[in-house]
PDB file of C-alpha atoms and ligand atoms in Angstrom:
ATOM      1  CA  MET A   1      19.322  -2.239 -20.056  1.00 96.00           C
ATOM      2  CA  GLY A   2      17.727  -0.257 -17.168  1.00 98.00           C
ATOM      3  CA  MET A   3      16.878  -1.554 -13.684  1.00 98.00           C
ATOM      4  CA  GLY A   4      14.599  -0.150 -11.014  1.00 98.00           C
ATOM      5  CA  ILE A   5      13.039  -1.136  -7.705  1.00 98.00           C
ATOM      6  CA  GLY A   6       9.900  -0.173  -5.784  1.00 98.00           C
ATOM      7  CA  PHE A   7       9.195  -1.031  -2.145  1.00 98.00           C
ATOM      8  CA  GLY A   8       6.128  -2.885  -0.959  1.00 98.00           C
ATOM      9  CA  LYS A   9       4.251  -1.025   1.764  1.00 98.00           C
ATOM     10  CA  VAL A  10       1.961  -1.463   4.711  1.00 98.00           C
ATOM     11  CA  ILE A  11      -0.548   1.197   5.750  1.00 98.00           C
ATOM     12  CA  LEU A  12      -0.532   1.301   9.550  1.00 98.00           C
ATOM     13  CA  PHE A  13      -3.228   3.950   9.971  1.00 98.00           C
ATOM     14  CA  ASN A  14      -6.003   5.547   7.934  1.00 98.00           C
ATOM     15  CA  GLU A  15      -6.221   3.927   4.496  1.00 98.00           C
ATOM     16  CA  HIS A  16      -9.370   5.210   2.788  1.00 98.00           C
ATOM     17  CA  PHE A  17      -9.550   8.242   5.123  1.00 98.00           C
ATOM     18  CA  VAL A  18      -6.348   9.445   3.420  1.00 98.00           C
ATOM     19  CA  VAL A  19      -8.220   9.744   0.103  1.00 97.00           C
ATOM     20  CA  TYR A  20     -10.210  12.618   1.692  1.00 96.00           C
ATOM     21  CA  GLY A  21      -7.234  14.557   3.037  1.00 97.00           C
ATOM     22  CA  LEU A  22      -6.862  12.968   6.471  1.00 98.00           C
ATOM     23  CA  PRO A  23      -3.313  12.091   7.523  1.00 98.00           C
ATOM     24  CA  ALA A  24      -2.174   8.480   7.313  1.00 98.00           C
ATOM     25  CA  ILE A  25       0.905   6.511   8.371  1.00 98.00           C
ATOM     26  CA  ALA A  26       2.604   3.956   6.126  1.00 98.00           C
ATOM     27  CA  SER A  27       5.866   2.077   6.063  1.00 98.00           C
ATOM     28  CA  ALA A  28       7.886   0.370   3.382  1.00 97.00           C
ATOM     29  CA  ILE A  29       8.342  -3.344   4.072  1.00 97.00           C
ATOM     30  CA  GLY A  30      11.232  -5.690   3.386  1.00 92.00           C
ATOM     31  CA  ALA A  31       9.832  -7.030   0.094  1.00 96.00           C
ATOM     32  CA  LYS A  32      10.177  -5.228  -3.241  1.00 97.00           C
ATOM     33  CA  THR A  33       9.386  -5.358  -6.956  1.00 98.00           C
ATOM     34  CA  THR A  34      12.105  -5.032  -9.580  1.00 98.00           C
ATOM     35  CA  ALA A  35      11.712  -3.874 -13.188  1.00 98.00           C
ATOM     36  CA  LEU A  36      14.090  -4.464 -16.044  1.00 98.00           C
ATOM     37  CA  VAL A  37      13.783  -2.456 -19.285  1.00 98.00           C
ATOM     38  CA  GLU A  38      15.504  -3.834 -22.389  1.00 98.00           C
ATOM     39  CA  ARG A  39      15.471  -2.522 -25.935  1.00 97.00           C
ATOM     40  CA  ARG A  40      14.469  -4.777 -28.802  1.00 96.00           C
ATOM     41  CA  PRO A  41      13.867  -4.284 -32.532  1.00 95.00           C
ATOM     42  CA  GLY A  42      10.481  -2.980 -33.699  1.00 95.00           C
ATOM     43  CA  SER A  43       8.021  -0.821 -31.818  1.00 96.00           C
ATOM     44  CA  GLY A  44       5.821  -0.944 -28.725  1.00 96.00           C
ATOM     45  CA  VAL A  45       6.239  -2.202 -25.164  1.00 97.00           C
ATOM     46  CA  GLU A  46       5.977  -5.836 -24.188  1.00 97.00           C
ATOM     47  CA  LEU A  47       5.372  -6.525 -20.485  1.00 97.00           C
ATOM     48  CA  LYS A  48       6.564  -9.747 -18.874  1.00 98.00           C
ATOM     49  CA  ASP A  49       5.194 -10.190 -15.376  1.00 98.00           C
ATOM     50  CA  GLU A  50       7.272 -12.698 -13.420  1.00 98.00           C
ATOM     51  CA  ARG A  51       6.241 -11.546  -9.938  1.00 98.00           C
ATOM     52  CA  PRO A  52       4.968 -14.168  -7.501  1.00 97.00           C
ATOM     53  CA  GLN A  53       1.212 -13.620  -7.093  1.00 97.00           C
ATOM     54  CA  THR A  54      -1.970 -14.345  -5.203  1.00 94.00           C
ATOM     55  CA  GLU A  55      -3.885 -16.595  -7.558  1.00 94.00           C
ATOM     56  CA  GLY A  56      -5.919 -14.630 -10.091  1.00 96.00           C
ATOM     57  CA  TYR A  57      -4.331 -11.247  -9.274  1.00 96.00           C
ATOM     58  CA  LYS A  58      -2.482 -10.724 -12.554  1.00 97.00           C
ATOM     59  CA  VAL A  59      -5.394 -11.718 -14.784  1.00 97.00           C
ATOM     60  CA  GLU A  60      -7.771  -9.542 -12.789  1.00 95.00           C
ATOM     61  CA  LYS A  61      -5.454  -6.526 -13.022  1.00 96.00           C
ATOM     62  CA  LEU A  62      -4.342  -6.944 -16.640  1.00 97.00           C
ATOM     63  CA  ALA A  63      -6.476  -4.170 -18.174  1.00 97.00           C
ATOM     64  CA  GLN A  64      -5.604  -1.774 -15.327  1.00 97.00           C
ATOM     65  CA  GLN A  65      -1.921  -2.655 -15.666  1.00 98.00           C
ATOM     66  CA  LYS A  66      -2.032  -1.777 -19.351  1.00 97.00           C
ATOM     67  CA  GLU A  67      -3.749   1.543 -18.691  1.00 97.00           C
ATOM     68  CA  SER A  68      -1.206   2.255 -15.964  1.00 98.00           C
ATOM     69  CA  LEU A  69       1.752   1.565 -18.266  1.00 98.00           C
ATOM     70  CA  ASP A  70       0.286   3.729 -21.056  1.00 97.00           C
ATOM     71  CA  ARG A  71      -0.194   6.603 -18.611  1.00 98.00           C
ATOM     72  CA  MET A  72       3.387   6.354 -17.402  1.00 98.00           C
ATOM     73  CA  LEU A  73       4.857   6.162 -20.913  1.00 98.00           C
ATOM     74  CA  LYS A  74       2.916   9.286 -21.812  1.00 98.00           C
ATOM     75  CA  PHE A  75       4.051  11.063 -18.632  1.00 98.00           C
ATOM     76  CA  MET A  76       7.676  10.172 -19.376  1.00 98.00           C
ATOM     77  CA  ASN A  77       7.310  11.215 -23.035  1.00 97.00           C
ATOM     78  CA  ILE A  78       8.561   7.884 -24.322  1.00 97.00           C
ATOM     79  CA  ASP A  79       8.107   7.366 -28.049  1.00 94.00           C
ATOM     80  CA  THR A  80       7.061   3.733 -28.442  1.00 94.00           C
ATOM     81  CA  GLY A  81       6.143   4.231 -32.122  1.00 94.00           C
ATOM     82  CA  ASN A  82       9.801   4.303 -33.097  1.00 94.00           C
ATOM     83  CA  ASN A  83      11.292   2.325 -30.218  1.00 95.00           C
ATOM     84  CA  ALA A  84      10.573  -1.067 -28.719  1.00 97.00           C
ATOM     85  CA  PHE A  85      11.110  -2.220 -25.147  1.00 98.00           C
ATOM     86  CA  THR A  86      10.579  -5.317 -23.068  1.00 98.00           C
ATOM     87  CA  VAL A  87       9.686  -4.601 -19.432  1.00 98.00           C
ATOM     88  CA  THR A  88      10.148  -7.516 -17.014  1.00 98.00           C
ATOM     89  CA  LEU A  89       8.678  -7.338 -13.522  1.00 98.00           C
ATOM     90  CA  ALA A  90      10.057  -9.611 -10.788  1.00 98.00           C
ATOM     91  CA  GLY A  91      11.183  -9.428  -7.138  1.00 98.00           C
ATOM     92  CA  ASP A  92      10.024 -10.939  -3.852  1.00 97.00           C
ATOM     93  CA  LEU A  93       6.913  -8.786  -3.298  1.00 97.00           C
ATOM     94  CA  ILE A  94       3.815 -10.887  -3.922  1.00 96.00           C
ATOM     95  CA  ALA A  95       1.506  -9.323  -6.486  1.00 97.00           C
ATOM     96  CA  ALA A  96      -1.537  -9.115  -4.224  1.00 94.00           C
ATOM     97  CA  SER A  97      -3.963  -6.571  -2.799  1.00 93.00           C
ATOM     98  CA  GLY A  98      -2.876  -4.648   0.298  1.00 94.00           C
ATOM     99  CA  VAL A  99       0.923  -4.634  -0.023  1.00 96.00           C
ATOM    100  CA  GLY A 100       1.243  -1.802  -2.543  1.00 96.00           C
ATOM    101  CA  ALA A 101       1.976  -4.178  -5.429  1.00 97.00           C
ATOM    102  CA  SER A 102       0.717  -1.811  -8.129  1.00 97.00           C
ATOM    103  CA  ALA A 103       2.612   1.185  -6.709  1.00 98.00           C
ATOM    104  CA  ALA A 104       5.828  -0.808  -6.274  1.00 98.00           C
ATOM    105  CA  SER A 105       5.642  -1.917  -9.906  1.00 98.00           C
ATOM    106  CA  CYS A 106       4.974   1.654 -11.126  1.00 98.00           C
ATOM    107  CA  THR A 107       7.957   3.014  -9.179  1.00 98.00           C
ATOM    108  CA  ALA A 108      10.207   0.195 -10.406  1.00 98.00           C
ATOM    109  CA  ILE A 109       9.156   0.747 -14.039  1.00 98.00           C
ATOM    110  CA  ALA A 110       9.711   4.524 -13.858  1.00 98.00           C
ATOM    111  CA  ARG A 111      13.170   3.993 -12.354  1.00 98.00           C
ATOM    112  CA  ALA A 112      14.098   1.400 -14.988  1.00 98.00           C
ATOM    113  CA  PHE A 113      13.083   3.652 -17.904  1.00 98.00           C
ATOM    114  CA  SER A 114      14.871   6.597 -16.313  1.00 98.00           C
ATOM    115  CA  GLN A 115      18.062   4.548 -16.173  1.00 98.00           C
ATOM    116  CA  GLU A 116      17.748   3.042 -19.654  1.00 98.00           C
ATOM    117  CA  LEU A 117      17.016   6.371 -21.327  1.00 97.00           C
ATOM    118  CA  GLY A 118      19.412   8.456 -19.205  1.00 97.00           C
ATOM    119  CA  LEU A 119      16.551  10.647 -17.968  1.00 97.00           C
ATOM    120  CA  ASN A 120      18.163  11.185 -14.538  1.00 97.00           C
ATOM    121  CA  TYR A 121      14.810  11.509 -12.814  1.00 98.00           C
ATOM    122  CA  SER A 122      14.940  12.629  -9.184  1.00 98.00           C
ATOM    123  CA  ASP A 123      12.917  10.622  -6.624  1.00 98.00           C
ATOM    124  CA  GLU A 124      10.288  13.374  -6.793  1.00 97.00           C
ATOM    125  CA  ILE A 125       9.800  12.863 -10.561  1.00 98.00           C
ATOM    126  CA  ILE A 126       9.836   9.061 -10.166  1.00 98.00           C
ATOM    127  CA  ASN A 127       7.089   9.505  -7.569  1.00 98.00           C
ATOM    128  CA  GLU A 128       5.051  11.685  -9.944  1.00 97.00           C
ATOM    129  CA  ALA A 129       5.408   9.128 -12.749  1.00 98.00           C
ATOM    130  CA  ALA A 130       4.345   6.337 -10.386  1.00 98.00           C
ATOM    131  CA  TYR A 131       1.377   8.419  -9.216  1.00 97.00           C
ATOM    132  CA  GLU A 132       0.315   8.758 -12.856  1.00 97.00           C
ATOM    133  CA  GLY A 133       0.610   4.976 -13.176  1.00 98.00           C
ATOM    134  CA  GLU A 134      -1.427   4.434 -10.019  1.00 97.00           C
ATOM    135  CA  LYS A 135      -4.340   6.280 -11.646  1.00 96.00           C
ATOM    136  CA  GLY A 136      -4.663   3.299 -13.990  1.00 96.00           C
ATOM    137  CA  TYR A 137      -5.400   1.074 -10.996  1.00 94.00           C
ATOM    138  CA  HIS A 138      -7.180   3.420  -8.574  1.00 86.00           C
ATOM    139  CA  GLY A 139      -8.865   6.201 -10.492  1.00 82.00           C
ATOM    140  CA  THR A 140      -8.327   8.712  -7.664  1.00 88.00           C
ATOM    141  CA  PRO A 141      -5.312   7.510  -5.663  1.00 95.00           C
ATOM    142  CA  SER A 142      -4.328   9.470  -2.584  1.00 96.00           C
ATOM    143  CA  GLY A 143      -0.681   9.006  -3.553  1.00 97.00           C
ATOM    144  CA  ILE A 144       0.335   7.302  -0.314  1.00 98.00           C
ATOM    145  CA  ASP A 145       1.219   3.973  -1.962  1.00 97.00           C
ATOM    146  CA  ASN A 146       3.540   5.397  -4.637  1.00 98.00           C
ATOM    147  CA  THR A 147       5.144   7.722  -2.077  1.00 98.00           C
ATOM    148  CA  ALA A 148       5.965   4.785   0.221  1.00 97.00           C
ATOM    149  CA  ALA A 149       7.098   2.703  -2.774  1.00 98.00           C
ATOM    150  CA  THR A 150       9.450   5.458  -3.949  1.00 98.00           C
ATOM    151  CA  PHE A 151      10.911   6.911  -0.754  1.00 97.00           C
ATOM    152  CA  GLY A 152      10.769   3.917   1.601  1.00 96.00           C
ATOM    153  CA  GLY A 153      10.955   4.219   5.399  1.00 96.00           C
ATOM    154  CA  LEU A 154       8.142   5.190   7.743  1.00 97.00           C
ATOM    155  CA  ILE A 155       6.069   8.119   6.541  1.00 98.00           C
ATOM    156  CA  TRP A 156       3.349  10.506   7.662  1.00 98.00           C
ATOM    157  CA  TYR A 157       1.329  11.364   4.584  1.00 98.00           C
ATOM    158  CA  LYS A 158      -1.402  13.874   3.880  1.00 97.00           C
ATOM    159  CA  ARG A 159      -2.972  15.032   0.691  1.00 94.00           C
ATOM    160  CA  GLU A 160      -3.714  18.772   0.568  1.00 90.00           C
ATOM    161  CA  GLY A 161      -5.720  19.547  -2.564  1.00 85.00           C
ATOM    162  CA  ALA A 162      -3.474  18.811  -5.523  1.00 83.00           C
ATOM    163  CA  SER A 163      -0.329  18.715  -3.402  1.00 88.00           C
ATOM    164  CA  GLN A 164       0.925  16.044  -1.085  1.00 89.00           C
ATOM    165  CA  VAL A 165       2.750  16.423   2.195  1.00 94.00           C
ATOM    166  CA  MET A 166       5.147  13.704   3.290  1.00 96.00           C
ATOM    167  CA  GLU A 167       7.106  13.755   6.538  1.00 97.00           C
ATOM    168  CA  ARG A 168       9.609  11.108   7.463  1.00 97.00           C
ATOM    169  CA  MET A 169       9.028   9.531  10.862  1.00 97.00           C
ATOM    170  CA  LYS A 170      11.655   7.832  12.990  1.00 93.00           C
ATOM    171  CA  LEU A 171      11.269   4.654  15.006  1.00 95.00           C
ATOM    172  CA  LYS A 172      13.745   3.927  17.785  1.00 95.00           C
ATOM    173  CA  LYS A 173      14.399   0.595  16.090  1.00 96.00           C
ATOM    174  CA  PRO A 174      12.714  -1.562  13.428  1.00 96.00           C
ATOM    175  CA  VAL A 175       9.702  -3.558  14.629  1.00 98.00           C
ATOM    176  CA  GLU A 176       8.560  -6.994  13.464  1.00 98.00           C
ATOM    177  CA  ILE A 177       5.132  -7.291  11.906  1.00 98.00           C
ATOM    178  CA  VAL A 178       3.175 -10.121  10.319  1.00 98.00           C
ATOM    179  CA  MET A 179       1.018  -9.588   7.265  1.00 98.00           C
ATOM    180  CA  GLY A 180      -1.665 -12.204   6.671  1.00 98.00           C
ATOM    181  CA  ASN A 181      -2.956 -12.738   3.146  1.00 97.00           C
ATOM    182  CA  THR A 182      -6.656 -13.559   2.718  1.00 97.00           C
ATOM    183  CA  GLY A 183      -5.873 -14.760  -0.810  1.00 96.00           C
ATOM    184  CA  LEU A 184      -8.710 -12.591  -2.134  1.00 96.00           C
ATOM    185  CA  VAL A 185      -8.075 -10.027  -4.864  1.00 95.00           C
ATOM    186  CA  ALA A 186      -9.692  -6.629  -4.296  1.00 92.00           C
ATOM    187  CA  ASP A 187     -10.464  -3.892  -6.808  1.00 92.00           C
ATOM    188  CA  THR A 188      -9.353  -0.596  -5.258  1.00 93.00           C
ATOM    189  CA  LYS A 189     -11.427   1.476  -7.676  1.00 92.00           C
ATOM    190  CA  VAL A 190     -14.596  -0.370  -6.650  1.00 95.00           C
ATOM    191  CA  VAL A 191     -13.911  -0.374  -2.894  1.00 97.00           C
ATOM    192  CA  VAL A 192     -12.895   3.318  -2.829  1.00 96.00           C
ATOM    193  CA  GLY A 193     -15.982   4.124  -4.945  1.00 96.00           C
ATOM    194  CA  GLY A 194     -18.211   2.312  -2.426  1.00 97.00           C
ATOM    195  CA  VAL A 195     -16.868   4.419   0.450  1.00 98.00           C
ATOM    196  CA  ARG A 196     -17.531   7.591  -1.561  1.00 97.00           C
ATOM    197  CA  GLU A 197     -21.130   6.572  -2.209  1.00 98.00           C
ATOM    198  CA  ARG A 198     -21.871   5.670   1.414  1.00 98.00           C
ATOM    199  CA  LYS A 199     -20.150   8.846   2.645  1.00 98.00           C
ATOM    200  CA  GLU A 200     -22.536  10.875   0.503  1.00 98.00           C
ATOM    201  CA  THR A 201     -25.676   8.990   1.501  1.00 98.00           C
ATOM    202  CA  GLN A 202     -24.852   8.728   5.242  1.00 98.00           C
ATOM    203  CA  PRO A 203     -23.176  12.081   6.000  1.00 98.00           C
ATOM    204  CA  GLU A 204     -23.736  12.104   9.781  1.00 98.00           C
ATOM    205  CA  LYS A 205     -22.349   8.641  10.358  1.00 98.00           C
ATOM    206  CA  TYR A 206     -19.343   9.278   8.151  1.00 98.00           C
ATOM    207  CA  THR A 207     -18.593  12.689   9.711  1.00 98.00           C
ATOM    208  CA  ARG A 208     -18.409  11.023  13.134  1.00 98.00           C
ATOM    209  CA  ILE A 209     -16.140   8.230  11.885  1.00 98.00           C
ATOM    210  CA  PHE A 210     -13.854  10.611   9.984  1.00 98.00           C
ATOM    211  CA  ARG A 211     -13.457  12.836  13.073  1.00 98.00           C
ATOM    212  CA  ALA A 212     -12.460   9.785  15.109  1.00 98.00           C
ATOM    213  CA  ALA A 213      -9.949   8.720  12.438  1.00 98.00           C
ATOM    214  CA  GLU A 214      -8.374  12.189  12.419  1.00 98.00           C
ATOM    215  CA  ARG A 215      -7.891  12.180  16.211  1.00 98.00           C
ATOM    216  CA  LEU A 216      -6.657   8.620  16.230  1.00 98.00           C
ATOM    217  CA  VAL A 217      -3.874   9.087  13.694  1.00 98.00           C
ATOM    218  CA  GLN A 218      -2.492  12.121  15.542  1.00 98.00           C
ATOM    219  CA  ASP A 219      -2.346  10.132  18.808  1.00 98.00           C
ATOM    220  CA  ALA A 220      -0.925   7.079  17.024  1.00 98.00           C
ATOM    221  CA  ARG A 221       1.916   9.174  15.608  1.00 98.00           C
ATOM    222  CA  LYS A 222       2.893  10.394  19.088  1.00 98.00           C
ATOM    223  CA  GLN A 223       2.899   6.848  20.477  1.00 98.00           C
ATOM    224  CA  LEU A 224       4.880   5.474  17.524  1.00 97.00           C
ATOM    225  CA  GLU A 225       7.516   8.173  17.927  1.00 96.00           C
ATOM    226  CA  ALA A 226       7.627   7.520  21.679  1.00 97.00           C
ATOM    227  CA  PHE A 227       8.015   3.793  20.840  1.00 98.00           C
ATOM    228  CA  ASN A 228       5.065   2.944  23.078  1.00 98.00           C
ATOM    229  CA  LEU A 229       4.131  -0.159  21.094  1.00 98.00           C
ATOM    230  CA  GLU A 230       1.364  -1.364  23.423  1.00 98.00           C
ATOM    231  CA  LYS A 231      -0.489   1.890  22.777  1.00 98.00           C
ATOM    232  CA  VAL A 232       0.267   1.738  19.035  1.00 98.00           C
ATOM    233  CA  GLY A 233      -1.310  -1.723  18.975  1.00 98.00           C
ATOM    234  CA  ASP A 234      -4.440  -0.398  20.715  1.00 98.00           C
ATOM    235  CA  TYR A 235      -4.738   2.327  18.096  1.00 98.00           C
ATOM    236  CA  MET A 236      -4.379  -0.234  15.307  1.00 98.00           C
ATOM    237  CA  ASP A 237      -7.288  -2.173  16.828  1.00 98.00           C
ATOM    238  CA  GLU A 238      -9.362   1.017  16.974  1.00 98.00           C
ATOM    239  CA  ASN A 239      -8.463   1.882  13.390  1.00 98.00           C
ATOM    240  CA  HIS A 240      -9.687  -1.551  12.306  1.00 98.00           C
ATOM    241  CA  THR A 241     -13.033  -0.865  13.994  1.00 98.00           C
ATOM    242  CA  LEU A 242     -13.382   2.394  12.059  1.00 98.00           C
ATOM    243  CA  LEU A 243     -12.555   0.573   8.819  1.00 98.00           C
ATOM    244  CA  GLN A 244     -15.186  -2.029   9.651  1.00 98.00           C
ATOM    245  CA  GLU A 245     -17.673   0.790  10.181  1.00 98.00           C
ATOM    246  CA  ILE A 246     -17.025   2.182   6.688  1.00 98.00           C
ATOM    247  CA  GLU A 247     -17.550  -1.380   5.431  1.00 98.00           C
ATOM    248  CA  VAL A 248     -14.202  -2.091   3.822  1.00 98.00           C
ATOM    249  CA  SER A 249     -13.249  -5.113   5.911  1.00 98.00           C
ATOM    250  CA  CYS A 250     -14.577  -8.617   5.273  1.00 98.00           C
ATOM    251  CA  THR A 251     -15.041 -11.944   7.093  1.00 98.00           C
ATOM    252  CA  GLU A 252     -11.597 -13.287   6.161  1.00 98.00           C
ATOM    253  CA  LEU A 253      -9.811 -10.097   7.252  1.00 98.00           C
ATOM    254  CA  ASP A 254     -11.716 -10.015  10.553  1.00 98.00           C
ATOM    255  CA  LEU A 255     -10.870 -13.673  11.146  1.00 98.00           C
ATOM    256  CA  LEU A 256      -7.127 -13.088  10.631  1.00 98.00           C
ATOM    257  CA  VAL A 257      -7.211  -9.942  12.767  1.00 98.00           C
ATOM    258  CA  ASP A 258      -8.864 -11.861  15.651  1.00 98.00           C
ATOM    259  CA  LEU A 259      -6.458 -14.751  15.224  1.00 98.00           C
ATOM    260  CA  ALA A 260      -3.442 -12.443  15.476  1.00 98.00           C
ATOM    261  CA  ARG A 261      -4.800 -10.702  18.566  1.00 98.00           C
ATOM    262  CA  ASN A 262      -5.618 -14.040  20.243  1.00 98.00           C
ATOM    263  CA  ASN A 263      -2.045 -15.162  19.638  1.00 98.00           C
ATOM    264  CA  GLY A 264      -0.527 -12.169  21.383  1.00 98.00           C
ATOM    265  CA  ALA A 265      -0.201  -9.475  18.692  1.00 98.00           C
ATOM    266  CA  LEU A 266      -0.189  -6.014  20.296  1.00 98.00           C
ATOM    267  CA  GLY A 267      -2.708  -4.889  17.700  1.00 98.00           C
ATOM    268  CA  ALA A 268      -4.038  -5.899  14.297  1.00 98.00           C
ATOM    269  CA  LYS A 269      -6.013  -4.389  11.457  1.00 98.00           C
ATOM    270  CA  MET A 270      -6.765  -4.779   7.793  1.00 98.00           C
ATOM    271  CA  THR A 271      -4.378  -2.840   5.573  1.00 98.00           C
ATOM    272  CA  GLY A 272      -4.752  -1.140   2.200  1.00 97.00           C
ATOM    273  CA  THR A 273      -7.898  -1.446   0.135  1.00 97.00           C
ATOM    274  CA  GLY A 274      -9.626  -4.153   2.202  1.00 97.00           C
ATOM    275  CA  ARG A 275     -12.427  -6.526   1.117  1.00 97.00           C
ATOM    276  CA  GLY A 276      -9.624  -9.052   0.722  1.00 97.00           C
ATOM    277  CA  GLY A 277      -5.897  -8.560   0.435  1.00 96.00           C
ATOM    278  CA  TYR A 278      -3.765  -8.338   3.583  1.00 97.00           C
ATOM    279  CA  MET A 279      -4.076  -7.583   7.293  1.00 98.00           C
ATOM    280  CA  VAL A 280      -1.193  -6.483   9.524  1.00 98.00           C
ATOM    281  CA  ALA A 281      -0.339  -7.467  13.082  1.00 98.00           C
ATOM    282  CA  LEU A 282       2.134  -5.673  15.343  1.00 98.00           C
ATOM    283  CA  THR A 283       4.402  -8.396  16.711  1.00 98.00           C
ATOM    284  CA  PRO A 284       7.624  -6.987  18.215  1.00 98.00           C
ATOM    285  CA  GLY A 285      10.325  -9.638  18.666  1.00 98.00           C
ATOM    286  CA  LYS A 286      11.057 -12.722  16.573  1.00 98.00           C
ATOM    287  CA  ASP A 287       9.216 -15.093  18.950  1.00 98.00           C
ATOM    288  CA  LEU A 288       5.917 -13.245  18.889  1.00 98.00           C
ATOM    289  CA  GLN A 289       6.224 -12.721  15.140  1.00 98.00           C
ATOM    290  CA  GLU A 290       6.756 -16.433  14.600  1.00 98.00           C
ATOM    291  CA  ARG A 291       3.840 -17.401  16.867  1.00 98.00           C
ATOM    292  CA  VAL A 292       1.385 -15.129  15.045  1.00 98.00           C
ATOM    293  CA  ALA A 293       2.684 -16.101  11.587  1.00 98.00           C
ATOM    294  CA  ARG A 294       2.350 -19.819  12.442  1.00 98.00           C
ATOM    295  CA  ALA A 295      -1.200 -19.333  13.740  1.00 98.00           C
ATOM    296  CA  ILE A 296      -2.135 -17.721  10.417  1.00 98.00           C
ATOM    297  CA  GLU A 297      -0.396 -20.454   8.393  1.00 98.00           C
ATOM    298  CA  ASN A 298      -2.040 -23.190  10.455  1.00 98.00           C
ATOM    299  CA  LYS A 299      -5.398 -21.861   9.297  1.00 97.00           C
ATOM    300  CA  GLY A 300      -4.227 -22.233   5.669  1.00 97.00           C
ATOM    301  CA  PHE A 301      -3.351 -18.595   4.911  1.00 98.00           C
ATOM    302  CA  GLN A 302      -0.020 -17.147   3.775  1.00 96.00           C
ATOM    303  CA  ALA A 303       1.904 -15.065   6.298  1.00 98.00           C
ATOM    304  CA  LEU A 304       4.584 -12.527   5.491  1.00 97.00           C
ATOM    305  CA  ARG A 305       7.147 -11.919   8.232  1.00 97.00           C
ATOM    306  CA  THR A 306       8.655  -8.485   7.801  1.00 97.00           C
ATOM    307  CA  THR A 307       9.518  -5.251   9.618  1.00 97.00           C
ATOM    308  CA  ILE A 308       8.525  -1.594   9.691  1.00 97.00           C
ATOM    309  CA  GLY A 309      10.725   1.415  10.310  1.00 90.00           C
ATOM    310  CA  VAL A 310      13.858   0.197   8.538  1.00 82.00           C
TER     311      VAL A 310
HETATM  312  C1  MEV B   1      -4.834   1.554  -0.974  1.00 91.86           C
HETATM  313  O1  MEV B   1      -3.589   0.933  -0.697  1.00 91.86           O
HETATM  314  C2  MEV B   1      -5.057   2.702  -0.045  1.00 91.86           C
HETATM  315  C3  MEV B   1      -6.375   3.443  -0.213  1.00 91.86           C
HETATM  316  O2  MEV B   1      -6.431   4.409   0.845  1.00 91.86           O
HETATM  317  C4  MEV B   1      -6.470   4.136  -1.558  1.00 91.86           C
HETATM  318  C5  MEV B   1      -5.543   5.330  -1.694  1.00 91.86           C
HETATM  319  O3  MEV B   1      -5.031   5.848  -0.692  1.00 91.86           O
HETATM  320  O4  MEV B   1      -5.363   5.767  -2.837  1.00 91.86           O
HETATM  321  C6  MEV B   1      -7.560   2.515  -0.064  1.00 91.86           C
END
């Protein structure tokens, strides 16, 4: 029997822009996915998905999940013609858009197979296997989600051609955040594809927005490292505006972002793919975190209370 885990993540700055080589900042969060690999007689892989979910998520992602698993098995050279395995996914990370659910599951599965088969994969190889799995969900993933899911912590991430640069960032101490769930399932492939199309048809507009996103993330990094949270919050607000301009937000995300800001969050933005999924609010201190989370719950949405920079 092999066991593995993958961290959920929150993108604090520059989702989507990261697909085109701009830097982005992400952090692992306190929730994770676990995978258990067990041998059984026969051949093939049976997947049992026991993760908690946003309604409809698992059904919607079933075909992509299968493609993802096939890609990973191939990458890891696992002969499923002569061996049979049951893979069980569980853990406290909700299977939903925006929290890195697919990446966390890929990392957990790679780790579990590595343990069961004595492959002794390093974190770097686990990350590569998870990246291969992410292609089943994303098509052209930047790699930020699987990197956060594998290595954890707070990271500065940039894709340079085929290679990926990750730098660990340090926060003076962990900071409370709230993640609000719209309850809507998003298709990353479709949303990323939409950005690509609009970027090609509206080059001037997109060049201006991309330049602003590049400047913003550099400044945000400095303020995060200086632990100037008020400023970090302002940059999150500005990042949300840029994401609205590339048309990846939606009414529900904007509503939750406004709600968080009106209840004292230092900043708030959508996170991850957008067009549904989660938003994130910067809410240092348990009291502020609770106030923002309650405001979101009072409107009938789920709120996840967690931290960044652990
Ligand atoms: C999805 O969590 C993040 C995106 O930037 C896609 C990617 O980076 O692969 C939208």
